[in-house]
């Protein structure tokens, strides 16, 4: 009897093997002549060579499915184990209409409002998109979902997320810690969105390998961003020079989304927002699209819509 060891990488074995090793139990019913032993993130299998080959092939299909949809259930396992092994059958096993990303624990992430759906449609037709609107309208979240989708479908090789490190007049120099610790609070909304969409082990691996990069806007200077999905968040806090620098970083096979809220500018007084300038200067360029989200797109607590509406009334007086 032959023995092989299969190691699972970038996958939480508890999630993949299921409660009380339910995935293993189902595999055993389909491969009764193979002995399967699970230890941590490793599988030890014993059996005849041709059966072990088939087992490894089916396990690889299950791993692909899990990586794409972040879940495994009894029905999807059965469909995959009894399929012909073609790629489209893996897709069909978990395909759901209009879903952008199958998030952590199988959470379905999709555009939920008309303007969020417009973001998705415009990104299919353009390489650069400005998504503008108040807090809570899902600009950043939808943008991150589109980026993760592009990475999963191998349309790009990396995701780059950036923000200007300007927040309510605070000075980075006075914050405790090293540079990463000083910058992480500014990048937290981007981390939050990613944690919804990519399992912890895989996200940590992506960050470590540079497949996903999160950095302040100043770090973009001098780079050419190609084969990448790039998101500039909080773009209302860019200066003229910063916005021009960022937009000219665009390399071959790149997708750019710029999000911002012109009503929440934290720049010093009399400093013009680079976002406002670019919306005017670039509005007629083919390949660059703009979408404006409003309070109808707010999907936070019901009070947020009322708060936005109330502030709108006093800001226009």
PDB file of C-alpha atoms in Angstrom:
ATOM      1  CA  UNK A   1       0.000   0.000   0.000  1.00  0.00           C
ATOM      2  CA  UNK A   2       1.386   3.379  -1.030  1.00  0.00           C
ATOM      3  CA  UNK A   3       1.476   6.455   1.197  1.00  0.00           C
ATOM      4  CA  UNK A   4       1.308  10.147   0.263  1.00  0.00           C
ATOM      5  CA  UNK A   5       1.217  13.345   2.296  1.00  0.00           C
ATOM      6  CA  UNK A   6      -0.745  16.349   1.039  1.00  0.00           C
ATOM      7  CA  UNK A   7      -0.218  19.725   2.736  1.00  0.00           C
ATOM      8  CA  UNK A   8      -2.872  22.442   2.626  1.00  0.00           C
ATOM      9  CA  UNK A   9      -1.398  25.935   2.294  1.00  0.00           C
ATOM     10  CA  UNK A  10      -3.127  29.308   2.687  1.00  0.00           C
ATOM     11  CA  UNK A  11      -6.261  27.514   3.879  1.00  0.00           C
ATOM     12  CA  UNK A  12      -7.669  27.165   7.385  1.00  0.00           C
ATOM     13  CA  UNK A  13      -7.917  23.359   7.767  1.00  0.00           C
ATOM     14  CA  UNK A  14     -10.822  23.668  10.229  1.00  0.00           C
ATOM     15  CA  UNK A  15     -12.896  25.511   7.618  1.00  0.00           C
ATOM     16  CA  UNK A  16     -11.866  23.184   4.782  1.00  0.00           C
ATOM     17  CA  UNK A  17     -12.300  19.893   6.649  1.00  0.00           C
ATOM     18  CA  UNK A  18     -15.599  21.057   8.172  1.00  0.00           C
ATOM     19  CA  UNK A  19     -17.235  20.486  11.520  1.00  0.00           C
ATOM     20  CA  UNK A  20     -16.175  17.090  12.922  1.00  0.00           C
ATOM     21  CA  UNK A  21     -14.163  16.511   9.712  1.00  0.00           C
ATOM     22  CA  UNK A  22     -17.355  16.283   7.628  1.00  0.00           C
ATOM     23  CA  UNK A  23     -15.427  16.866   4.370  1.00  0.00           C
ATOM     24  CA  UNK A  24     -13.110  13.954   5.207  1.00  0.00           C
ATOM     25  CA  UNK A  25     -16.106  11.740   6.004  1.00  0.00           C
ATOM     26  CA  UNK A  26     -17.646  12.543   2.611  1.00  0.00           C
ATOM     27  CA  UNK A  27     -14.355  11.882   0.824  1.00  0.00           C
ATOM     28  CA  UNK A  28     -14.172   8.485   2.518  1.00  0.00           C
ATOM     29  CA  UNK A  29     -17.587   7.499   1.130  1.00  0.00           C
ATOM     30  CA  UNK A  30     -16.390   8.296  -2.411  1.00  0.00           C
ATOM     31  CA  UNK A  31     -12.982   6.654  -1.890  1.00  0.00           C
ATOM     32  CA  UNK A  32     -13.718   3.642   0.367  1.00  0.00           C
ATOM     33  CA  UNK A  33     -10.478   1.900  -0.643  1.00  0.00           C
ATOM     34  CA  UNK A  34      -8.291   4.809   0.500  1.00  0.00           C
ATOM     35  CA  UNK A  35      -7.319   5.342   4.123  1.00  0.00           C
ATOM     36  CA  UNK A  36      -7.385   9.077   4.966  1.00  0.00           C
ATOM     37  CA  UNK A  37      -5.795  10.567   8.087  1.00  0.00           C
ATOM     38  CA  UNK A  38      -6.046  14.330   8.811  1.00  0.00           C
ATOM     39  CA  UNK A  39      -3.478  15.975  11.093  1.00  0.00           C
ATOM     40  CA  UNK A  40      -3.440  19.766  11.293  1.00  0.00           C
ATOM     41  CA  UNK A  41      -3.057  21.093   7.755  1.00  0.00           C
ATOM     42  CA  UNK A  42      -1.807  17.762   6.386  1.00  0.00           C
ATOM     43  CA  UNK A  43      -3.603  14.781   4.881  1.00  0.00           C
ATOM     44  CA  UNK A  44      -1.928  11.384   4.922  1.00  0.00           C
ATOM     45  CA  UNK A  45      -3.468   8.995   2.385  1.00  0.00           C
ATOM     46  CA  UNK A  46      -2.848   5.269   1.830  1.00  0.00           C
ATOM     47  CA  UNK A  47      -3.911   3.198  -1.182  1.00  0.00           C
ATOM     48  CA  UNK A  48      -3.164   2.015  -4.696  1.00  0.00           C
ATOM     49  CA  UNK A  49      -1.298   4.559  -6.924  1.00  0.00           C
ATOM     50  CA  UNK A  50      -4.098   5.051  -9.472  1.00  0.00           C
ATOM     51  CA  UNK A  51      -6.654   5.663  -6.697  1.00  0.00           C
ATOM     52  CA  UNK A  52      -4.303   8.094  -4.948  1.00  0.00           C
ATOM     53  CA  UNK A  53      -3.870   9.992  -8.247  1.00  0.00           C
ATOM     54  CA  UNK A  54      -7.637  10.306  -8.645  1.00  0.00           C
ATOM     55  CA  UNK A  55      -8.021  11.350  -4.997  1.00  0.00           C
ATOM     56  CA  UNK A  56      -5.412  14.117  -5.379  1.00  0.00           C
ATOM     57  CA  UNK A  57      -7.130  15.357  -8.559  1.00  0.00           C
ATOM     58  CA  UNK A  58     -10.512  15.586  -6.800  1.00  0.00           C
ATOM     59  CA  UNK A  59      -8.984  17.178  -3.721  1.00  0.00           C
ATOM     60  CA  UNK A  60      -7.378  19.834  -5.926  1.00  0.00           C
ATOM     61  CA  UNK A  61     -10.812  20.583  -7.407  1.00  0.00           C
ATOM     62  CA  UNK A  62     -12.265  20.960  -3.905  1.00  0.00           C
ATOM     63  CA  UNK A  63      -9.421  23.314  -2.961  1.00  0.00           C
ATOM     64  CA  UNK A  64     -10.049  25.411  -6.090  1.00  0.00           C
ATOM     65  CA  UNK A  65     -13.721  25.600  -5.233  1.00  0.00           C
ATOM     66  CA  UNK A  66     -12.975  26.545  -1.619  1.00  0.00           C
ATOM     67  CA  UNK A  67     -10.497  29.246  -2.697  1.00  0.00           C
ATOM     68  CA  UNK A  68     -13.081  30.732  -5.044  1.00  0.00           C
ATOM     69  CA  UNK A  69     -16.171  30.568  -2.825  1.00  0.00           C
ATOM     70  CA  UNK A  70     -14.676  30.341   0.702  1.00  0.00           C
ATOM     71  CA  UNK A  71     -17.031  27.519   1.686  1.00  0.00           C
ATOM     72  CA  UNK A  72     -17.704  23.829   1.184  1.00  0.00           C
ATOM     73  CA  UNK A  73     -21.030  22.130   1.777  1.00  0.00           C
ATOM     74  CA  UNK A  74     -22.303  18.594   1.266  1.00  0.00           C
ATOM     75  CA  UNK A  75     -24.021  19.344  -2.057  1.00  0.00           C
ATOM     76  CA  UNK A  76     -21.099  21.184  -3.651  1.00  0.00           C
ATOM     77  CA  UNK A  77     -18.659  18.453  -2.534  1.00  0.00           C
ATOM     78  CA  UNK A  78     -20.880  15.786  -4.102  1.00  0.00           C
ATOM     79  CA  UNK A  79     -21.208  17.740  -7.379  1.00  0.00           C
ATOM     80  CA  UNK A  80     -17.446  18.164  -7.622  1.00  0.00           C
ATOM     81  CA  UNK A  81     -16.603  14.564  -6.714  1.00  0.00           C
ATOM     82  CA  UNK A  82     -19.053  13.205  -9.296  1.00  0.00           C
ATOM     83  CA  UNK A  83     -18.232  15.727 -12.054  1.00  0.00           C
ATOM     84  CA  UNK A  84     -16.076  15.142 -15.133  1.00  0.00           C
ATOM     85  CA  UNK A  85     -13.459  17.440 -13.629  1.00  0.00           C
ATOM     86  CA  UNK A  86     -13.852  20.351 -16.025  1.00  0.00           C
ATOM     87  CA  UNK A  87     -13.234  23.912 -14.811  1.00  0.00           C
ATOM     88  CA  UNK A  88     -16.717  25.157 -15.762  1.00  0.00           C
ATOM     89  CA  UNK A  89     -18.275  22.494 -13.514  1.00  0.00           C
ATOM     90  CA  UNK A  90     -16.409  23.907 -10.525  1.00  0.00           C
ATOM     91  CA  UNK A  91     -17.853  27.308 -11.388  1.00  0.00           C
ATOM     92  CA  UNK A  92     -21.373  25.952 -11.797  1.00  0.00           C
ATOM     93  CA  UNK A  93     -21.193  24.247  -8.420  1.00  0.00           C
ATOM     94  CA  UNK A  94     -21.094  27.604  -6.650  1.00  0.00           C
ATOM     95  CA  UNK A  95     -22.200  30.162  -9.198  1.00  0.00           C
ATOM     96  CA  UNK A  96     -24.737  32.726  -8.041  1.00  0.00           C
ATOM     97  CA  UNK A  97     -26.077  35.498 -10.277  1.00  0.00           C
ATOM     98  CA  UNK A  98     -24.723  39.031  -9.716  1.00  0.00           C
ATOM     99  CA  UNK A  99     -22.314  37.977  -6.953  1.00  0.00           C
ATOM    100  CA  UNK A 100     -19.000  39.851  -7.143  1.00  0.00           C
ATOM    101  CA  UNK A 101     -17.161  37.807  -4.529  1.00  0.00           C
ATOM    102  CA  UNK A 102     -17.928  34.816  -2.338  1.00  0.00           C
ATOM    103  CA  UNK A 103     -16.621  36.218   0.928  1.00  0.00           C
ATOM    104  CA  UNK A 104     -15.518  34.649   4.186  1.00  0.00           C
ATOM    105  CA  UNK A 105     -17.803  31.806   5.341  1.00  0.00           C
ATOM    106  CA  UNK A 106     -19.574  31.906   1.984  1.00  0.00           C
ATOM    107  CA  UNK A 107     -20.881  35.467   2.444  1.00  0.00           C
ATOM    108  CA  UNK A 108     -22.290  36.662  -0.887  1.00  0.00           C
ATOM    109  CA  UNK A 109     -20.919  40.089  -1.740  1.00  0.00           C
ATOM    110  CA  UNK A 110     -22.750  41.940  -4.487  1.00  0.00           C
ATOM    111  CA  UNK A 111     -23.689  45.451  -5.535  1.00  0.00           C
ATOM    112  CA  UNK A 112     -26.780  46.341  -3.524  1.00  0.00           C
ATOM    113  CA  UNK A 113     -27.946  49.654  -4.980  1.00  0.00           C
ATOM    114  CA  UNK A 114     -28.467  51.098  -8.460  1.00  0.00           C
ATOM    115  CA  UNK A 115     -25.320  53.236  -8.309  1.00  0.00           C
ATOM    116  CA  UNK A 116     -23.211  50.391  -6.936  1.00  0.00           C
ATOM    117  CA  UNK A 117     -24.407  48.259  -9.864  1.00  0.00           C
ATOM    118  CA  UNK A 118     -23.492  51.184 -12.128  1.00  0.00           C
ATOM    119  CA  UNK A 119     -19.961  51.065 -10.670  1.00  0.00           C
ATOM    120  CA  UNK A 120     -19.740  47.382 -11.664  1.00  0.00           C
ATOM    121  CA  UNK A 121     -21.051  48.058 -15.193  1.00  0.00           C
ATOM    122  CA  UNK A 122     -18.748  51.042 -15.777  1.00  0.00           C
ATOM    123  CA  UNK A 123     -15.683  49.106 -14.605  1.00  0.00           C
ATOM    124  CA  UNK A 124     -16.424  46.433 -17.213  1.00  0.00           C
ATOM    125  CA  UNK A 125     -16.237  49.063 -19.968  1.00  0.00           C
ATOM    126  CA  UNK A 126     -13.540  51.435 -18.665  1.00  0.00           C
ATOM    127  CA  UNK A 127     -10.065  51.209 -17.168  1.00  0.00           C
ATOM    128  CA  UNK A 128     -10.492  54.158 -14.802  1.00  0.00           C
ATOM    129  CA  UNK A 129     -13.499  55.059 -12.668  1.00  0.00           C
ATOM    130  CA  UNK A 130     -14.187  57.924 -10.278  1.00  0.00           C
ATOM    131  CA  UNK A 131     -16.782  56.915  -7.645  1.00  0.00           C
ATOM    132  CA  UNK A 132     -17.883  59.941  -5.661  1.00  0.00           C
ATOM    133  CA  UNK A 133     -20.347  60.174  -2.792  1.00  0.00           C
ATOM    134  CA  UNK A 134     -20.874  60.565   0.967  1.00  0.00           C
ATOM    135  CA  UNK A 135     -19.902  58.143   3.726  1.00  0.00           C
ATOM    136  CA  UNK A 136     -21.763  54.847   3.864  1.00  0.00           C
ATOM    137  CA  UNK A 137     -22.653  54.616   0.169  1.00  0.00           C
ATOM    138  CA  UNK A 138     -20.428  51.564  -0.396  1.00  0.00           C
ATOM    139  CA  UNK A 139     -17.902  53.240  -2.709  1.00  0.00           C
ATOM    140  CA  UNK A 140     -14.822  51.697  -1.121  1.00  0.00           C
ATOM    141  CA  UNK A 141     -16.437  48.348  -0.329  1.00  0.00           C
ATOM    142  CA  UNK A 142     -17.692  47.868  -3.894  1.00  0.00           C
ATOM    143  CA  UNK A 143     -14.315  48.962  -5.276  1.00  0.00           C
ATOM    144  CA  UNK A 144     -12.470  46.418  -3.089  1.00  0.00           C
ATOM    145  CA  UNK A 145     -14.943  43.693  -4.136  1.00  0.00           C
ATOM    146  CA  UNK A 146     -14.245  44.467  -7.810  1.00  0.00           C
ATOM    147  CA  UNK A 147     -10.505  44.303  -7.130  1.00  0.00           C
ATOM    148  CA  UNK A 148     -10.739  40.947  -5.310  1.00  0.00           C
ATOM    149  CA  UNK A 149     -12.928  39.591  -8.118  1.00  0.00           C
ATOM    150  CA  UNK A 150     -10.336  40.633 -10.723  1.00  0.00           C
ATOM    151  CA  UNK A 151      -7.547  38.988  -8.712  1.00  0.00           C
ATOM    152  CA  UNK A 152      -9.479  35.737  -8.220  1.00  0.00           C
ATOM    153  CA  UNK A 153     -10.299  35.575 -11.923  1.00  0.00           C
ATOM    154  CA  UNK A 154      -6.619  36.257 -12.791  1.00  0.00           C
ATOM    155  CA  UNK A 155      -7.437  39.459 -14.681  1.00  0.00           C
ATOM    156  CA  UNK A 156      -4.695  41.168 -12.628  1.00  0.00           C
ATOM    157  CA  UNK A 157      -1.684  39.920 -10.700  1.00  0.00           C
ATOM    158  CA  UNK A 158      -1.975  42.211  -7.685  1.00  0.00           C
ATOM    159  CA  UNK A 159      -4.162  44.663  -5.819  1.00  0.00           C
ATOM    160  CA  UNK A 160      -2.814  48.001  -4.655  1.00  0.00           C
ATOM    161  CA  UNK A 161      -4.852  50.019  -2.163  1.00  0.00           C
ATOM    162  CA  UNK A 162      -3.777  53.510  -1.192  1.00  0.00           C
ATOM    163  CA  UNK A 163      -4.993  56.582   0.681  1.00  0.00           C
ATOM    164  CA  UNK A 164      -3.501  59.988   1.419  1.00  0.00           C
ATOM    165  CA  UNK A 165      -2.416  59.991   5.082  1.00  0.00           C
ATOM    166  CA  UNK A 166      -4.408  63.112   5.943  1.00  0.00           C
ATOM    167  CA  UNK A 167      -6.988  62.749   8.696  1.00  0.00           C
ATOM    168  CA  UNK A 168      -8.690  65.612  10.533  1.00  0.00           C
ATOM    169  CA  UNK A 169      -5.477  67.583  10.993  1.00  0.00           C
ATOM    170  CA  UNK A 170      -3.580  64.852  12.859  1.00  0.00           C
ATOM    171  CA  UNK A 171       0.167  64.673  12.341  1.00  0.00           C
ATOM    172  CA  UNK A 172       1.726  61.263  11.744  1.00  0.00           C
ATOM    173  CA  UNK A 173       4.878  62.304  13.578  1.00  0.00           C
ATOM    174  CA  UNK A 174       3.036  62.555  16.876  1.00  0.00           C
ATOM    175  CA  UNK A 175       1.504  59.091  16.668  1.00  0.00           C
ATOM    176  CA  UNK A 176       3.265  56.272  18.588  1.00  0.00           C
ATOM    177  CA  UNK A 177       4.969  53.300  16.925  1.00  0.00           C
ATOM    178  CA  UNK A 178       6.934  52.592  13.759  1.00  0.00           C
ATOM    179  CA  UNK A 179       5.835  53.720  10.292  1.00  0.00           C
ATOM    180  CA  UNK A 180       3.505  50.726   9.742  1.00  0.00           C
ATOM    181  CA  UNK A 181       1.868  51.195  13.137  1.00  0.00           C
ATOM    182  CA  UNK A 182       1.387  54.905  12.419  1.00  0.00           C
ATOM    183  CA  UNK A 183      -0.172  54.263   9.017  1.00  0.00           C
ATOM    184  CA  UNK A 184      -2.377  51.249   9.779  1.00  0.00           C
ATOM    185  CA  UNK A 185      -5.199  53.287  11.390  1.00  0.00           C
ATOM    186  CA  UNK A 186      -5.524  55.287   8.167  1.00  0.00           C
ATOM    187  CA  UNK A 187      -5.755  52.090   6.136  1.00  0.00           C
ATOM    188  CA  UNK A 188      -8.196  50.311   8.479  1.00  0.00           C
ATOM    189  CA  UNK A 189     -11.324  50.636   6.246  1.00  0.00           C
ATOM    190  CA  UNK A 190      -9.404  48.875   3.463  1.00  0.00           C
ATOM    191  CA  UNK A 191      -8.308  46.057   5.795  1.00  0.00           C
ATOM    192  CA  UNK A 192     -11.900  45.713   7.045  1.00  0.00           C
ATOM    193  CA  UNK A 193     -13.245  45.229   3.522  1.00  0.00           C
ATOM    194  CA  UNK A 194     -10.533  42.689   2.650  1.00  0.00           C
ATOM    195  CA  UNK A 195     -11.202  40.672   5.810  1.00  0.00           C
ATOM    196  CA  UNK A 196     -14.812  40.290   4.702  1.00  0.00           C
ATOM    197  CA  UNK A 197     -13.761  38.894   1.340  1.00  0.00           C
ATOM    198  CA  UNK A 198     -10.563  36.871   1.837  1.00  0.00           C
ATOM    199  CA  UNK A 199      -9.957  34.248   4.564  1.00  0.00           C
ATOM    200  CA  UNK A 200      -7.387  35.258   7.182  1.00  0.00           C
ATOM    201  CA  UNK A 201      -4.622  32.815   6.172  1.00  0.00           C
ATOM    202  CA  UNK A 202      -4.835  33.692   2.486  1.00  0.00           C
ATOM    203  CA  UNK A 203      -5.012  37.441   3.180  1.00  0.00           C
ATOM    204  CA  UNK A 204      -1.916  37.274   5.398  1.00  0.00           C
ATOM    205  CA  UNK A 205      -0.110  35.335   2.657  1.00  0.00           C
ATOM    206  CA  UNK A 206      -1.153  37.863  -0.013  1.00  0.00           C
ATOM    207  CA  UNK A 207       0.050  40.774   2.140  1.00  0.00           C
ATOM    208  CA  UNK A 208       3.333  39.030   2.932  1.00  0.00           C
ATOM    209  CA  UNK A 209       4.022  38.217  -0.732  1.00  0.00           C
ATOM    210  CA  UNK A 210       2.963  41.654  -1.986  1.00  0.00           C
ATOM    211  CA  UNK A 211       0.040  40.283  -4.012  1.00  0.00           C
ATOM    212  CA  UNK A 212      -2.030  42.786  -2.019  1.00  0.00           C
ATOM    213  CA  UNK A 213      -0.284  46.016  -1.095  1.00  0.00           C
ATOM    214  CA  UNK A 214      -1.716  48.686   1.192  1.00  0.00           C
ATOM    215  CA  UNK A 215       0.325  51.863   1.347  1.00  0.00           C
ATOM    216  CA  UNK A 216      -0.012  55.634   1.768  1.00  0.00           C
ATOM    217  CA  UNK A 217      -0.206  57.679  -1.418  1.00  0.00           C
ATOM    218  CA  UNK A 218       3.295  59.093  -0.957  1.00  0.00           C
ATOM    219  CA  UNK A 219       4.687  55.581  -1.525  1.00  0.00           C
ATOM    220  CA  UNK A 220       3.288  55.550  -5.085  1.00  0.00           C
ATOM    221  CA  UNK A 221       5.758  58.161  -6.354  1.00  0.00           C
ATOM    222  CA  UNK A 222       8.114  56.824  -9.018  1.00  0.00           C
ATOM    223  CA  UNK A 223       6.239  53.521  -9.482  1.00  0.00           C
ATOM    224  CA  UNK A 224       4.573  52.149 -12.603  1.00  0.00           C
ATOM    225  CA  UNK A 225       1.484  50.207 -11.572  1.00  0.00           C
ATOM    226  CA  UNK A 226       0.877  47.530 -14.211  1.00  0.00           C
ATOM    227  CA  UNK A 227      -1.078  44.246 -14.189  1.00  0.00           C
ATOM    228  CA  UNK A 228      -2.773  45.643 -11.111  1.00  0.00           C
ATOM    229  CA  UNK A 229      -6.143  46.730  -9.782  1.00  0.00           C
ATOM    230  CA  UNK A 230      -5.450  49.998  -7.983  1.00  0.00           C
ATOM    231  CA  UNK A 231      -7.810  51.835  -5.636  1.00  0.00           C
ATOM    232  CA  UNK A 232      -7.191  55.373  -4.383  1.00  0.00           C
ATOM    233  CA  UNK A 233      -9.495  55.887  -1.411  1.00  0.00           C
ATOM    234  CA  UNK A 234     -10.349  59.210   0.308  1.00  0.00           C
ATOM    235  CA  UNK A 235      -9.181  60.990  -2.840  1.00  0.00           C
ATOM    236  CA  UNK A 236     -10.757  64.274  -1.720  1.00  0.00           C
ATOM    237  CA  UNK A 237      -7.689  64.685   0.510  1.00  0.00           C
ATOM    238  CA  UNK A 238      -5.211  64.660  -2.373  1.00  0.00           C
ATOM    239  CA  UNK A 239      -3.546  67.842  -3.574  1.00  0.00           C
ATOM    240  CA  UNK A 240      -3.238  68.767  -7.260  1.00  0.00           C
ATOM    241  CA  UNK A 241       0.329  67.385  -7.377  1.00  0.00           C
ATOM    242  CA  UNK A 242      -0.588  64.140  -5.575  1.00  0.00           C
ATOM    243  CA  UNK A 243      -3.547  63.393  -7.847  1.00  0.00           C
ATOM    244  CA  UNK A 244      -1.541  64.083 -11.004  1.00  0.00           C
ATOM    245  CA  UNK A 245       1.281  61.893  -9.681  1.00  0.00           C
ATOM    246  CA  UNK A 246      -1.112  59.042  -8.891  1.00  0.00           C
ATOM    247  CA  UNK A 247      -3.060  59.103 -12.165  1.00  0.00           C
ATOM    248  CA  UNK A 248       0.173  59.027 -14.195  1.00  0.00           C
ATOM    249  CA  UNK A 249       1.339  55.851 -12.386  1.00  0.00           C
ATOM    250  CA  UNK A 250      -1.069  53.805 -14.531  1.00  0.00           C
ATOM    251  CA  UNK A 251       0.742  51.017 -16.357  1.00  0.00           C
ATOM    252  CA  UNK A 252      -0.306  48.432 -18.918  1.00  0.00           C
ATOM    253  CA  UNK A 253      -3.249  46.147 -18.095  1.00  0.00           C
ATOM    254  CA  UNK A 254      -4.194  48.225 -15.040  1.00  0.00           C
ATOM    255  CA  UNK A 255      -7.577  49.163 -13.598  1.00  0.00           C
ATOM    256  CA  UNK A 256      -7.927  52.275 -11.430  1.00  0.00           C
ATOM    257  CA  UNK A 257     -10.808  53.241  -9.128  1.00  0.00           C
ATOM    258  CA  UNK A 258     -10.687  56.599  -7.370  1.00  0.00           C
ATOM    259  CA  UNK A 259     -13.177  57.072  -4.532  1.00  0.00           C
ATOM    260  CA  UNK A 260     -13.889  60.136  -2.458  1.00  0.00           C
ATOM    261  CA  UNK A 261     -16.338  62.451  -0.744  1.00  0.00           C
ATOM    262  CA  UNK A 262     -15.916  66.130  -1.721  1.00  0.00           C
ATOM    263  CA  UNK A 263     -17.935  67.034   1.373  1.00  0.00           C
ATOM    264  CA  UNK A 264     -15.266  65.678   3.762  1.00  0.00           C
ATOM    265  CA  UNK A 265     -12.055  67.452   2.771  1.00  0.00           C
ATOM    266  CA  UNK A 266      -9.399  67.525   5.530  1.00  0.00           C
ATOM    267  CA  UNK A 267      -6.808  69.517   3.585  1.00  0.00           C
ATOM    268  CA  UNK A 268      -5.561  72.875   4.940  1.00  0.00           C
ATOM    269  CA  UNK A 269      -7.751  75.848   4.062  1.00  0.00           C
ATOM    270  CA  UNK A 270      -7.321  77.369   0.594  1.00  0.00           C
ATOM    271  CA  UNK A 271      -5.778  74.097  -0.665  1.00  0.00           C
ATOM    272  CA  UNK A 272      -7.722  72.826  -3.680  1.00  0.00           C
ATOM    273  CA  UNK A 273      -8.747  69.157  -3.628  1.00  0.00           C
ATOM    274  CA  UNK A 274      -7.095  67.119  -6.362  1.00  0.00           C
ATOM    275  CA  UNK A 275     -10.313  65.094  -6.660  1.00  0.00           C
ATOM    276  CA  UNK A 276     -12.435  68.111  -7.546  1.00  0.00           C
ATOM    277  CA  UNK A 277      -9.924  69.221 -10.181  1.00  0.00           C
ATOM    278  CA  UNK A 278      -9.646  65.795 -11.786  1.00  0.00           C
ATOM    279  CA  UNK A 279     -13.433  65.327 -12.000  1.00  0.00           C
ATOM    280  CA  UNK A 280     -13.620  68.500 -14.095  1.00  0.00           C
ATOM    281  CA  UNK A 281     -10.449  67.989 -16.141  1.00  0.00           C
ATOM    282  CA  UNK A 282     -11.015  64.324 -17.078  1.00  0.00           C
ATOM    283  CA  UNK A 283     -14.800  64.156 -17.531  1.00  0.00           C
ATOM    284  CA  UNK A 284     -14.702  63.936 -21.337  1.00  0.00           C
ATOM    285  CA  UNK A 285     -11.842  61.430 -21.753  1.00  0.00           C
ATOM    286  CA  UNK A 286     -12.821  58.111 -23.337  1.00  0.00           C
ATOM    287  CA  UNK A 287     -12.005  55.204 -21.015  1.00  0.00           C
ATOM    288  CA  UNK A 288     -12.495  57.255 -17.840  1.00  0.00           C
ATOM    289  CA  UNK A 289     -15.939  57.052 -16.224  1.00  0.00           C
ATOM    290  CA  UNK A 290     -17.578  58.834 -13.305  1.00  0.00           C
ATOM    291  CA  UNK A 291     -20.396  57.705 -11.014  1.00  0.00           C
ATOM    292  CA  UNK A 292     -22.023  59.793  -8.294  1.00  0.00           C
ATOM    293  CA  UNK A 293     -23.505  57.989  -5.299  1.00  0.00           C
ATOM    294  CA  UNK A 294     -25.938  59.697  -2.928  1.00  0.00           C
ATOM    295  CA  UNK A 295     -27.953  59.135   0.236  1.00  0.00           C
ATOM    296  CA  UNK A 296     -30.145  56.592  -1.582  1.00  0.00           C
ATOM    297  CA  UNK A 297     -27.056  54.344  -1.717  1.00  0.00           C
ATOM    298  CA  UNK A 298     -26.403  54.427   2.026  1.00  0.00           C
ATOM    299  CA  UNK A 299     -26.596  50.902   3.437  1.00  0.00           C
ATOM    300  CA  UNK A 300     -25.487  51.579   7.000  1.00  0.00           C
ATOM    301  CA  UNK A 301     -27.789  52.169   9.979  1.00  0.00           C
ATOM    302  CA  UNK A 302     -31.074  53.840   8.988  1.00  0.00           C
ATOM    303  CA  UNK A 303     -30.013  56.973  10.944  1.00  0.00           C
ATOM    304  CA  UNK A 304     -27.009  57.561   8.652  1.00  0.00           C
ATOM    305  CA  UNK A 305     -29.293  58.572   5.757  1.00  0.00           C
ATOM    306  CA  UNK A 306     -31.041  61.060   8.028  1.00  0.00           C
ATOM    307  CA  UNK A 307     -27.707  62.429   9.299  1.00  0.00           C
ATOM    308  CA  UNK A 308     -26.428  62.940   5.727  1.00  0.00           C
ATOM    309  CA  UNK A 309     -29.678  64.653   4.758  1.00  0.00           C
ATOM    310  CA  UNK A 310     -29.572  66.914   7.831  1.00  0.00           C
ATOM    311  CA  UNK A 311     -26.000  68.024   7.168  1.00  0.00           C
ATOM    312  CA  UNK A 312     -26.788  68.577   3.497  1.00  0.00           C
ATOM    313  CA  UNK A 313     -29.498  71.064   4.467  1.00  0.00           C
ATOM    314  CA  UNK A 314     -27.218  73.173   6.708  1.00  0.00           C
ATOM    315  CA  UNK A 315     -24.253  73.005   4.300  1.00  0.00           C
ATOM    316  CA  UNK A 316     -26.310  74.487   1.460  1.00  0.00           C
ATOM    317  CA  UNK A 317     -27.730  77.333   3.543  1.00  0.00           C
TER     318      UNK A 317
END
